[in-house]
Amino acid sequence: MRIERKSWNDPVFVATVAPLALVMVAFFLVPLLMTAVLTFQTTQYYRLVWTWDLKIWTEVFSKPHYWTIMMRTVAMALICVVLTVLIAFPAAYALATRLKTFKTQIQILIIFAFLTDAVLKTFGWILILDKNGVANWLLMHLGFPPEMLNLLFTPTGTMIGMVYNLVAYPMFTIYLSLVRIDRDLMLAAYDAGASRIRTFFEVTLPLSRPGLYSGAVLVFVLSLGAFLEPKVLGGGTSPLASELIRQSFETRVNWPLGAALTMVLITIGALMLAACAAFVLRRPSTGRRPA
Amino acid sequence: MASPIIDASGIVKDYGTARALHGVSLQIGTGEFVALVGPSGCGKTTLLKILAGFEEPTGGHLQIQGRDMRGVPAASRPTRMVFQKLALFPHKTVAENIGFPLKLQKVGKTEANGRIRAMLDLMHLKPDYLERYPAQLSGGEQQRVALARALVSQPGVLLLDEPMSALDAKLKKSLQAELKKLHRELGTSFVLVTHDLEEAMMLADRICVMRSGHVVQVGTPADIYYRPANMFVAGFIGETNFLPVTASAAGDGMAVVSPLVAVGKTTIASEHVSPSLSAKGTALLVRPETIRFVKGDAAPGEWVLDGHVEEYFIKGASTQYRVRVHGLDNAVILDLPGSIVLPAAVGEAVRIGFDPTQAFLLSE
Ligand SMILES: Nc1ncnc2c1ncn2[C@@H]1O[C@H](COP(=O)(O)OP(=O)(O)OP(=O)(O)O)[C@@H](O)[C@H]1O
Ligand SMILES: [Mg+2]
């Protein structure tokens, strides 16, 4: 797809872009700006005091506790990206190549799993992960010692829930990339003397990179804001950023602090995405060099 | 043929319940250029894929270089394919594309680079294209890169699946000439699939005409042109005329008679009769350039038909006339040399004549 150079003097262009631009400004930029402004205010007796003060920022930067939680959030998000992609790729590959006959049925099942409310599914995991839950019951009956797993209310429990709730995203994006690959390219690789495995690494994998990257970005962004899973399955033992922010706003009624922590989380996420984008764009994945 | 490099006999291919090939037999000699032609869906690509090893035949035998090919994967066959849509790797540069077979054979870097360069020269590609991606090349250049990738590992047989169908007419002509030159220089066997019989006649040593999964005729371009097996092959060559006749054996050749012509029985010598003549739907193949307008008396033995001019087309070096003859379904086509003096106007009643002994007798 070619992006043409458009002029802001072109009335048709402005007219077509204006609605989107307005929506973006009204629902994204303005709230972001308001959040930024909020960080320079202070609170007294649970009331917002309008000033221009760096008090909140000094607090944020002087308390390592916040940064531990931020780092833990980023680490959890990265692990979640790796795990979801590792699970989603083989599943999407099987769907795109091997299970073509059951394609529709499997897609419908995935969409149903996707549409079922995340709260419901997350609570469902309690039944499985609980000390007296399904997982331990099964393991015991398979001959393992009783109460072998102790996953509920641990970071591992949180991770299981996050992976489970997010894995459908990369599965879809990778699937869409895989089905777009021309089968002749694989035949051409076989013809040139490549084995199936070699063909996978030389042709299939590189050409599915767009789906891999977009899936990874989706999972990363969504797991930075993971809220439900740490609360329900992590039990608040090792809170993530979203919980910290919620506490600042609700429990401590310190809006400027919540806003500042929000800004920190957004900045970390944006910086990491920018770094990844720079890394990815070193070498084109679609056959066109970056301009 | 001394020792065919490809020996296919009785190849059958079923896709589910549909049969794409009904027992195709074809031998291809070492260094020979063979063209597979036929209408869309007749099984050309299917046959090529069986040769390349992408599809297993349902039945029949296939030997390449004297080796049975059952269960031999594409990677281990001495064949290389140029795909209909080229199938260049979009994420690899031109150098990586051409060098891909060498990389798989673990050819050393310096030798590989040398061979890639040599291919580039052979294909008249500029060296600064090496670092480009396929999307940054024109259609003709992509074509050459695909050829280079297929030829770089010096295959025994090059399989080409309509590689020029997507190009404009002028580029097509120049690439056809290059392909022929390439074949002469390399001595590799070429198998070219095309639905364009003219292209096949220009390039191939032998042509295999296919129709709905069967081989209709295999022969040199001259065989195909002058001695077509039946009306299907003759009609495939280009616009021509078929005059329905009844034929009966007469000594060495055949005696033919047409109800539209007053002259009566004419004997056609055996070299003007198709070897696979059947009783059903016999007709005379009369080429447009062998018909003339008859003004005055007909020549002795000449068959003359009455009609009127339906339309004419000036082609430059020649003029094509379409003459509607009473009793024939299709207009008779004449190709007259020159286009300055037009012998008849549209709607004019004309008499057209030809020498039946120079026509070719065939059947449906
Ligand atoms: N993978 C397939 N599954 C089912 N049927 C197929 C498959 N590939 C080809 N066919 C059928 O086999 C027949 C021959 O197809 P093939 O592709 O060999 O034709 P072709 O001569 O190459 O035609 P074209 O000139 O249009 O490329 C067609 O009727 C086609 O529908
Ligand atoms: Mg084809």
XYZ file of C-alpha atoms and ligand atoms in Angstrom:
687
model
C 0.000 0.000 0.000
C 1.348 3.377 -0.911
C 0.849 6.387 1.269
C 0.574 9.439 -0.887
C 1.770 12.786 0.210
C -1.284 14.908 0.958
C -1.516 18.601 1.530
C -3.375 20.282 4.367
C -4.530 22.776 1.751
C -6.496 20.035 0.026
C -10.084 20.564 1.304
C -11.226 17.035 0.405
C -8.355 15.516 2.344
C -9.012 17.719 5.357
C -12.733 16.885 5.230
C -12.087 13.150 5.160
C -9.501 13.221 7.906
C -11.233 15.732 10.179
C -13.747 13.363 11.864
C -11.046 10.866 12.842
C -8.762 13.647 13.988
C -11.551 15.151 16.109
C -12.336 11.815 17.745
C -8.652 11.211 18.459
C -8.251 14.672 19.984
C -11.434 14.497 22.045
C -11.086 10.982 23.399
C -7.349 10.400 23.480
C -5.229 13.539 23.476
C -7.421 15.688 25.742
C -7.720 13.067 28.530
C -3.988 12.416 28.261
C -3.290 16.116 28.559
C -5.639 16.417 31.534
C -3.865 13.523 33.225
C -0.549 15.242 32.647
C -1.863 18.495 34.105
C -3.212 16.621 37.121
C 0.255 15.379 38.080
C 1.325 18.918 38.936
C -1.462 19.380 41.512
C -1.472 18.342 45.146
C -4.045 17.077 47.631
C -4.915 18.200 51.140
C -7.417 16.363 53.359
C -8.517 14.270 50.364
C -9.203 17.385 48.336
C -7.538 18.463 45.140
C -5.593 21.694 45.449
C -4.924 23.583 42.217
C -1.288 24.582 42.127
C 1.738 24.066 39.941
C 3.947 21.880 42.048
C 6.515 19.148 41.508
C 5.698 17.540 44.855
C 4.068 14.462 43.363
C 6.902 13.857 40.931
C 9.473 14.083 43.724
C 7.483 11.493 45.598
C 7.238 9.202 42.588
C 10.954 9.399 41.909
C 12.001 8.983 45.529
C 10.000 5.852 46.353
C 11.575 2.638 44.996
C 8.374 0.777 45.891
C 6.585 2.279 42.856
C 9.429 1.381 40.546
C 9.540 -2.207 41.776
C 5.897 -2.542 40.826
C 6.478 -0.846 37.460
C 9.372 -3.166 36.665
C 7.377 -6.188 37.766
C 4.530 -5.098 35.482
C 6.869 -4.749 32.499
C 8.522 -8.095 33.272
C 5.151 -9.819 33.558
C 4.048 -8.224 30.266
C 7.190 -9.409 28.486
C 6.867 -12.952 29.831
C 3.216 -12.905 28.825
C 4.169 -11.829 25.276
C 6.678 -14.667 24.983
C 4.285 -17.294 26.338
C 1.259 -16.215 24.280
C 3.301 -16.094 21.070
C 4.825 -19.512 21.788
C 1.353 -20.957 22.266
C -0.377 -18.962 19.522
C 2.098 -19.641 16.711
C 1.770 -23.438 16.567
C -1.990 -23.149 17.011
C -2.321 -20.590 14.204
C 0.033 -22.645 12.027
C -2.028 -25.791 12.506
C -5.198 -23.834 11.796
C -3.769 -22.326 8.606
C -2.185 -25.497 7.220
C -3.271 -28.772 8.784
C -6.781 -28.294 10.110
C -8.223 -26.588 7.037
C -11.223 -28.944 6.940
C -12.320 -27.945 10.463
C -11.358 -24.320 9.956
C -14.827 -22.831 10.419
C -15.683 -24.892 13.487
C -12.388 -24.041 15.197
C -12.721 -20.360 14.339
C -16.217 -20.298 15.833
C -14.937 -21.951 19.022
C -12.126 -19.409 19.314
C -14.516 -16.519 18.758
C -16.811 -17.873 21.471
C -13.905 -18.166 23.891
C -12.945 -14.635 22.888
C -16.412 -13.221 23.471
C -17.112 -14.916 26.803
C -16.680 -12.316 29.518
C -13.110 -12.234 30.816
C -14.320 -11.868 34.419
C -16.230 -15.119 34.132
C -13.308 -16.977 32.598
C -10.878 -15.614 35.163
C -13.048 -16.705 38.062
C -13.319 -20.068 36.357
C -9.593 -20.480 36.800
C -10.019 -20.288 40.590
C -11.846 -23.603 40.412
C -8.887 -25.110 38.627
C -5.988 -23.502 40.481
C -7.366 -23.697 44.011
C -5.591 -25.984 46.496
C -8.616 -28.267 46.394
C -9.236 -27.426 42.734
C -9.440 -29.429 39.559
C -5.716 -29.302 38.763
C -4.603 -30.787 42.069
C -7.456 -33.294 42.034
C -6.367 -34.513 38.592
C -2.691 -34.668 39.561
C -3.530 -36.589 42.735
C -5.487 -39.130 40.730
C -2.556 -39.448 38.356
C -0.409 -40.534 41.282
C 1.217 -37.261 42.285
C 1.317 -36.178 45.927
C -1.799 -34.292 47.100
C -1.873 -30.512 46.912
C 1.222 -30.503 44.732
C 0.456 -27.218 42.996
C -0.020 -24.076 44.930
C -0.729 -21.586 42.159
C -3.709 -19.589 43.313
C -2.778 -16.165 44.707
C 0.758 -16.310 43.251
C 2.342 -14.425 40.310
C 2.208 -17.715 38.392
C -1.552 -17.777 38.832
C -1.718 -14.208 37.515
C 0.404 -15.198 34.538
C -1.789 -18.204 33.715
C -4.848 -15.986 33.685
C -3.178 -13.291 31.559
C -1.879 -15.777 29.016
C -5.256 -17.466 28.851
C -7.157 -14.227 28.345
C -4.762 -12.739 25.775
C -3.625 -15.705 23.678
C -6.454 -15.292 21.155
C -5.067 -11.957 19.910
C -1.717 -13.187 18.548
C -3.462 -16.325 17.348
C -5.659 -14.237 15.082
C -2.960 -11.884 13.826
C -0.517 -14.734 13.139
C -3.229 -16.780 11.460
C -4.055 -13.874 9.158
C -0.373 -13.513 8.230
C 0.032 -17.222 7.580
C -2.969 -17.615 5.287
C -1.744 -14.699 3.192
C 1.506 -16.483 2.308
C 1.383 -17.791 -1.262
C 1.770 -21.585 -1.221
C 3.944 -21.334 -4.328
C 6.640 -19.682 -2.186
C 6.919 -22.858 -0.129
C 6.928 -24.995 -3.267
C 9.681 -22.750 -4.644
C 11.727 -23.362 -1.504
C 11.236 -27.146 -1.729
C 12.112 -26.939 -5.415
C 15.335 -25.105 -4.607
C 16.259 -28.017 -2.335
C 14.989 -26.942 1.090
C 13.597 -29.400 3.632
C 10.280 -28.709 5.324
C 11.982 -27.375 8.446
C 14.339 -25.201 6.431
C 11.396 -23.863 4.415
C 9.653 -22.974 7.656
C 12.587 -20.945 8.925
C 13.505 -19.383 5.554
C 10.038 -18.573 4.218
C 7.081 -19.162 6.528
C 8.464 -17.608 9.693
C 9.902 -14.437 8.139
C 6.729 -13.836 6.155
C 4.541 -14.233 9.250
C 6.467 -11.508 11.068
C 3.809 -8.810 10.556
C 1.288 -10.967 12.416
C 3.831 -11.931 15.056
C 4.745 -8.317 15.750
C 1.207 -6.967 15.821
C 0.096 -9.829 18.077
C 3.022 -9.215 20.404
C 2.297 -5.485 20.591
C -1.362 -6.138 21.392
C -0.493 -8.568 24.174
C 2.195 -6.263 25.565
C -0.063 -3.221 25.713
C -3.009 -5.162 27.132
C -0.940 -6.929 29.784
C 0.646 -3.665 30.959
C -2.877 -2.716 31.963
C -3.814 -6.158 33.334
C -6.102 -5.559 36.271
C -8.452 -8.474 36.660
C -5.950 -11.333 36.733
C -3.586 -9.976 39.436
C -6.648 -9.178 41.559
C -8.557 -12.468 41.152
C -5.783 -15.008 40.605
C -2.830 -13.123 42.116
C -4.812 -12.249 45.214
C -3.058 -8.929 45.654
C 0.142 -10.573 46.937
C 2.293 -8.979 44.257
C 0.301 -6.100 42.771
C 0.896 -4.792 39.263
C 0.787 -1.202 38.054
C -2.945 -1.107 37.441
C -3.651 -2.100 41.049
C -1.220 0.524 42.305
C -2.926 3.185 40.215
C -6.369 2.071 41.366
C -5.250 2.293 44.999
C -3.859 5.790 44.495
C -7.120 7.009 43.001
C -9.623 5.118 45.120
C -8.121 4.064 48.433
C -5.731 6.956 49.022
C -7.833 9.450 47.052
C -4.593 10.908 45.751
C -5.494 11.750 42.171
C -2.249 13.530 41.268
C -0.260 10.481 42.378
C -2.488 8.142 40.362
C -2.120 10.405 37.344
C 1.663 10.512 37.716
C 1.889 6.710 37.978
C -0.353 6.447 34.917
C 1.983 8.750 33.007
C 4.960 6.661 34.092
C 3.304 3.444 32.871
C 2.301 5.001 29.521
C 5.814 6.394 29.031
C 7.502 3.080 29.791
C 5.162 1.278 27.401
C 5.641 3.836 24.635
C 9.441 3.829 24.999
C 9.597 0.051 24.852
C 7.347 -0.071 21.792
C 9.466 2.587 20.099
C 12.628 0.589 20.849
C 11.033 -2.576 19.446
C 9.822 -0.708 16.353
C 13.324 0.617 15.722
C 14.704 -2.897 16.076
C 12.112 -4.390 13.722
C 12.489 -1.703 11.063
C 16.229 -2.309 10.811
C 15.331 -4.857 8.132
C 12.124 -4.844 6.140
C 9.841 -7.797 6.639
C 7.470 -7.082 3.802
C 9.947 -6.758 0.965
C 9.865 -2.974 0.864
C 12.642 -1.023 2.438
C 11.624 1.587 4.949
C 11.657 4.903 3.156
C 15.222 -40.589 -28.986
C 18.466 -42.052 -27.654
C 18.088 -41.577 -23.917
C 15.183 -39.442 -22.758
C 15.908 -37.363 -19.661
C 12.211 -37.548 -18.766
C 10.190 -40.657 -19.468
C 6.574 -40.425 -18.359
C 4.203 -43.198 -19.269
C 0.517 -43.505 -18.532
C 0.482 -40.748 -15.902
C -2.919 -40.524 -14.215
C -3.814 -37.852 -11.669
C -7.028 -37.686 -9.668
C -8.035 -34.776 -7.468
C -10.659 -36.393 -5.296
C -13.144 -37.809 -7.759
C -12.142 -35.538 -10.641
C -9.515 -36.904 -13.033
C -7.111 -34.198 -14.198
C -4.804 -36.448 -16.271
C -5.975 -39.563 -18.125
C -2.839 -41.570 -18.844
C -0.367 -39.040 -20.247
C 2.787 -40.406 -21.899
C 5.640 -38.128 -22.920
C 9.363 -38.523 -23.511
C 11.680 -35.550 -23.365
C 15.208 -35.806 -24.742
C 18.339 -34.459 -23.100
C 18.752 -30.833 -24.093
C 15.381 -30.740 -25.814
C 12.931 -27.840 -25.645
C 9.389 -29.173 -25.294
C 6.268 -27.031 -25.021
C 3.053 -28.211 -23.378
C 0.093 -26.378 -24.868
C -3.633 -26.642 -24.413
C -6.655 -24.667 -23.261
C -7.139 -23.608 -19.652
C -7.768 -26.504 -17.267
C -6.418 -29.205 -19.587
C -3.850 -30.342 -16.997
C -0.633 -28.596 -18.078
C 0.255 -27.287 -14.635
C -0.728 -30.606 -13.077
C 1.678 -32.485 -15.356
C 4.451 -30.000 -14.608
C 3.870 -30.337 -10.851
C 4.136 -34.106 -11.178
C 7.443 -33.710 -13.022
C 8.694 -31.277 -10.363
C 7.613 -33.556 -7.520
C 4.962 -31.306 -5.957
C 2.212 -33.820 -6.706
C 2.311 -37.600 -6.649
C 0.693 -39.195 -9.704
C -2.273 -41.476 -8.970
C -1.005 -43.942 -11.563
C 1.678 -44.429 -14.213
C 5.460 -44.347 -14.198
C 7.844 -41.450 -14.197
C 11.583 -41.725 -14.735
C 13.967 -38.800 -14.755
C 17.556 -39.442 -15.812
C 16.791 -43.146 -15.704
C 15.731 -43.030 -12.045
C 12.243 -43.933 -10.867
C 10.720 -40.856 -9.257
C 8.172 -42.521 -6.995
C 8.527 -41.010 -3.530
C 11.418 -38.741 -4.542
C 10.790 -35.249 -3.101
C 11.100 -32.111 -5.221
C 14.293 -31.141 -3.417
C 16.149 -34.251 -4.652
C 15.041 -34.079 -8.293
C 17.205 -32.644 -11.067
C 14.322 -30.340 -12.026
C 13.883 -26.651 -11.258
C 10.672 -24.745 -11.723
C 9.861 -21.184 -12.758
C 6.419 -20.499 -11.369
C 3.457 -18.942 -13.130
C 3.464 -16.080 -10.615
C 7.264 -16.337 -10.242
C 7.180 -16.975 -6.465
C 10.195 -14.815 -5.690
C 10.776 -14.550 -1.937
C 9.558 -11.033 -1.098
C 11.672 -10.790 2.063
C 14.935 -11.721 0.349
C 17.063 -9.488 -1.865
C 17.756 -10.380 -5.482
C 21.138 -11.785 -4.435
C 19.534 -13.868 -1.667
C 16.827 -15.087 -4.031
C 19.240 -16.198 -6.731
C 21.671 -17.594 -4.180
C 19.046 -19.530 -2.218
C 19.604 -22.928 -3.936
C 23.368 -22.488 -3.504
C 22.961 -21.658 0.181
C 20.994 -24.880 0.620
C 23.733 -26.834 -1.157
C 26.255 -25.220 1.210
C 28.239 -23.745 -1.685
C 31.058 -21.535 -0.370
C 30.484 -17.782 -0.214
C 33.023 -16.736 -2.818
C 31.952 -19.409 -5.292
C 28.275 -18.619 -4.685
C 28.898 -14.913 -5.290
C 30.713 -15.732 -8.507
C 27.867 -17.877 -9.747
C 25.264 -15.280 -8.791
C 27.254 -12.685 -10.764
C 27.479 -15.039 -13.736
C 23.697 -15.536 -13.654
C 23.206 -11.782 -13.489
C 25.338 -11.368 -16.611
C 23.518 -14.173 -18.389
C 20.184 -12.530 -17.619
C 21.383 -9.012 -18.515
C 20.620 -7.699 -15.042
C 22.606 -4.804 -13.601
C 24.872 -5.667 -10.639
C 23.319 -2.918 -8.490
C 20.044 -4.871 -8.534
C 21.595 -7.449 -6.209
C 20.646 -5.565 -3.049
C 17.122 -4.733 -4.190
C 13.974 -6.547 -3.171
C 11.705 -8.194 -5.777
C 9.025 -5.531 -5.260
C 11.546 -2.933 -6.442
C 11.956 -4.559 -9.863
C 9.839 -4.360 -13.008
C 7.877 -7.388 -14.202
C 10.481 -8.271 -16.821
C 13.333 -7.963 -14.330
C 11.504 -10.163 -11.817
C 11.096 -12.684 -14.603
C 14.840 -12.763 -15.157
C 15.544 -13.112 -11.448
C 13.169 -16.084 -11.292
C 14.967 -17.658 -14.259
C 18.327 -16.987 -12.637
C 17.217 -18.616 -9.378
C 16.055 -21.698 -11.265
C 19.202 -21.977 -13.388
C 21.886 -21.126 -10.826
C 22.193 -24.688 -9.553
C 22.540 -26.043 -13.112
C 19.477 -28.296 -13.210
C 19.019 -31.102 -15.739
C 15.527 -29.924 -16.608
C 14.023 -26.450 -16.368
C 10.248 -26.408 -15.945
C 8.506 -23.172 -16.904
C 4.824 -22.641 -16.075
C 3.536 -19.845 -18.324
C 6.277 -17.533 -17.108
C 5.416 -14.848 -19.628
C 1.640 -14.714 -19.377
C 1.673 -11.586 -17.210
C 3.944 -9.511 -19.443
C 2.989 -7.028 -22.146
C 3.363 -8.122 -25.766
C 6.633 -6.327 -26.513
C 8.450 -7.512 -23.395
C 7.113 -10.989 -24.032
C 8.663 -11.061 -27.510
C 12.090 -10.004 -26.273
C 12.026 -12.505 -23.397
C 10.965 -15.269 -25.762
C 13.989 -14.553 -27.925
C 16.207 -14.573 -24.843
C 14.749 -17.826 -23.623
C 15.504 -19.492 -26.941
C 19.068 -18.152 -26.894
C 19.477 -19.288 -23.295
C 18.345 -22.775 -24.180
C 20.817 -22.977 -27.052
C 23.687 -21.734 -24.850
C 22.999 -23.903 -21.806
C 21.943 -27.202 -23.355
C 19.520 -27.770 -20.456
C 16.211 -29.484 -21.228
C 13.350 -26.981 -21.097
C 9.689 -27.833 -20.567
C 7.541 -24.770 -21.207
C 3.840 -24.652 -20.380
C 1.877 -22.146 -22.404
C -1.599 -21.730 -23.787
C -0.188 -19.753 -26.676
C 0.572 -22.119 -29.563
C 2.359 -19.359 -31.457
C 4.815 -19.016 -28.562
C 5.265 -22.787 -28.500
C 5.954 -22.899 -32.259
C 8.540 -20.127 -31.971
C 10.478 -21.690 -29.121
C 10.076 -25.446 -28.918
C 11.752 -28.347 -30.678
C 8.656 -30.397 -30.028
C 5.148 -29.512 -28.984
C 2.768 -31.605 -26.907
C -0.838 -30.517 -27.423
C -3.161 -31.441 -24.553
C -6.923 -31.406 -24.172
C -8.884 -32.207 -20.996
C -6.222 -34.460 -19.510
C -5.243 -36.268 -22.724
C -2.298 -35.786 -25.049
C -3.794 -35.054 -28.468
C -0.612 -34.775 -30.503
C 3.133 -34.633 -29.980
C 5.319 -33.397 -32.805
C 7.644 -30.775 -34.216
C 6.176 -27.327 -34.874
C 6.057 -28.243 -38.591
C 4.124 -31.456 -37.766
C 1.656 -29.516 -35.683
C 1.247 -26.809 -38.291
C 1.194 -28.832 -41.490
C -0.086 -32.192 -40.213
C -2.422 -31.464 -37.290
C -3.961 -34.589 -35.792
C -7.473 -33.177 -35.769
C -9.606 -30.055 -35.933
C -8.854 -29.235 -32.285
C -5.112 -28.932 -32.949
C -5.615 -27.126 -36.258
C -8.045 -24.674 -34.679
C -5.634 -24.036 -31.839
C -2.950 -22.718 -34.199
C -5.035 -19.752 -35.202
C -7.997 -18.705 -37.268
C -8.484 -21.130 -40.118
C -11.231 -22.716 -42.217
C -12.812 -26.146 -42.026
C -14.959 -27.264 -44.975
C -17.093 -30.299 -44.101
C -16.607 -33.112 -46.646
C -17.387 -36.787 -47.001
C -14.316 -38.919 -47.557
C -13.792 -42.430 -48.887
C -10.665 -44.513 -49.484
C -9.330 -44.127 -53.050
C -6.129 -45.972 -53.924
C -3.198 -44.319 -52.161
C -5.110 -41.356 -50.740
C -8.674 -40.324 -50.027
C -11.465 -39.205 -52.353
C -13.411 -36.257 -50.963
C -16.592 -34.558 -52.077
C -18.476 -31.544 -50.773
C -22.173 -30.899 -51.371
C -21.410 -27.180 -51.730
C -19.044 -27.633 -54.644
C -20.038 -28.665 -58.151
C -16.679 -30.124 -59.298
C -17.323 -33.453 -57.601
C -14.827 -36.019 -56.280
C -11.247 -34.908 -55.784
C -8.453 -37.215 -54.662
C -6.208 -36.048 -51.822
C -2.721 -37.587 -51.618
C -1.905 -39.496 -48.420
C 0.626 -36.902 -47.185
C -2.282 -34.429 -47.019
C -4.345 -36.747 -44.828
C -4.161 -36.813 -41.026
C -2.785 -40.177 -39.775
C -5.472 -40.273 -37.087
C -8.392 -39.727 -39.470
C -11.704 -41.084 -38.212
C -15.023 -41.321 -40.005
C -16.765 -38.798 -37.798
C -16.801 -35.150 -38.804
C -14.277 -35.216 -41.639
C -13.327 -31.827 -42.991
C -10.796 -30.122 -45.205
C -8.452 -27.712 -43.469
C -8.144 -24.782 -45.860
C -5.686 -22.104 -44.740
C -6.784 -18.468 -45.189
C -3.714 -17.645 -47.306
C -4.506 -20.400 -49.856
C -7.916 -18.996 -50.855
C -8.367 -16.423 -53.649
C -11.175 -14.382 -55.126
C -12.196 -15.943 -58.438
C -12.844 -13.345 -61.141
C -13.700 -14.999 -64.430
C -13.104 -18.723 -64.938
C -12.050 -21.124 -62.203
C -8.754 -22.989 -62.599
C -8.978 -26.696 -63.455
C -9.801 -28.776 -60.367
C -10.343 -25.646 -58.274
C -13.187 -25.715 -55.739
C -15.309 -22.592 -55.956
C -17.833 -21.299 -53.411
C -20.337 -18.452 -53.782
C -20.886 -15.938 -51.038
C -20.801 -12.278 -50.077
C -18.272 -10.214 -48.172
C -19.270 -9.846 -44.537
C -16.349 -7.712 -43.338
C -12.710 -7.010 -44.020
C -9.824 -6.022 -41.766
C -6.689 -4.257 -42.991
C -3.683 -5.737 -41.216
C -0.954 -3.852 -43.057
C 1.010 -6.518 -44.859
C -2.207 -8.350 -45.646
C -5.951 -7.889 -45.647
C -8.324 -10.342 -44.027
C -11.702 -10.948 -45.652
C -14.599 -12.767 -44.063
C -16.937 -14.244 -46.633
C -20.330 -15.620 -45.713
C -21.029 -18.752 -47.784
C -24.521 -20.181 -47.942
C -24.589 -23.567 -46.190
C -21.557 -22.963 -43.920
C -21.926 -22.057 -40.254
C -18.763 -19.961 -40.022
C -17.618 -17.242 -42.367
C -14.720 -18.280 -44.622
C -11.552 -16.365 -43.855
C -9.203 -15.183 -46.602
C -5.791 -13.638 -46.083
C -4.806 -11.620 -49.151
C -1.374 -10.040 -49.487
C -1.224 -6.243 -49.551
C -3.758 -3.695 -48.427
C -3.622 -0.895 -51.003
C -5.991 -2.233 -53.636
C -9.059 -3.808 -52.069
C -10.609 -6.421 -54.361
C -14.152 -6.369 -52.936
C -16.426 -4.161 -50.826
C -18.586 -5.145 -47.863
C -21.817 -6.803 -49.036
C -20.479 -7.523 -52.517
C -21.277 -10.945 -54.004
C -18.028 -12.828 -54.593
C -16.729 -16.223 -55.681
C -13.851 -17.693 -53.744
C -11.725 -20.641 -54.824
C -8.890 -22.879 -53.640
C -6.962 -25.969 -54.767
C -8.351 -28.900 -52.717
C -5.306 -31.094 -53.366
C -3.225 -28.608 -51.340
C -5.686 -28.680 -48.412
C -5.357 -31.103 -45.474
C -7.934 -33.763 -44.658
C -8.688 -34.337 -40.977
C -11.527 -35.121 -38.604
C -12.943 -33.782 -35.347
N -5.379 -28.871 -6.179
C -6.405 -29.211 -6.979
N -7.533 -29.762 -6.462
C -8.560 -30.118 -7.257
N -8.573 -29.976 -8.581
C -7.494 -29.432 -9.164
C -6.358 -29.026 -8.401
N -5.434 -28.512 -9.242
C -5.969 -28.606 -10.469
N -7.198 -29.160 -10.433
C -8.072 -29.437 -11.599
O -7.341 -30.184 -12.542
C -7.585 -29.701 -13.855
C -6.281 -29.328 -14.522
O -5.752 -28.200 -13.863
P -4.388 -27.509 -14.275
O -4.061 -26.493 -13.251
O -3.377 -28.563 -14.533
O -4.802 -26.794 -15.638
P -3.886 -25.933 -16.634
O -3.844 -26.670 -17.914
O -2.597 -25.588 -15.995
O -4.794 -24.651 -16.826
P -4.335 -23.098 -16.942
O -3.941 -22.887 -18.370
O -5.610 -22.371 -16.637
O -3.256 -22.843 -15.962
C -8.563 -28.579 -13.736
O -9.840 -29.059 -14.054
C -8.489 -28.166 -12.295
O -9.747 -27.727 -11.838
Mg -1.694 -23.680 -15.234
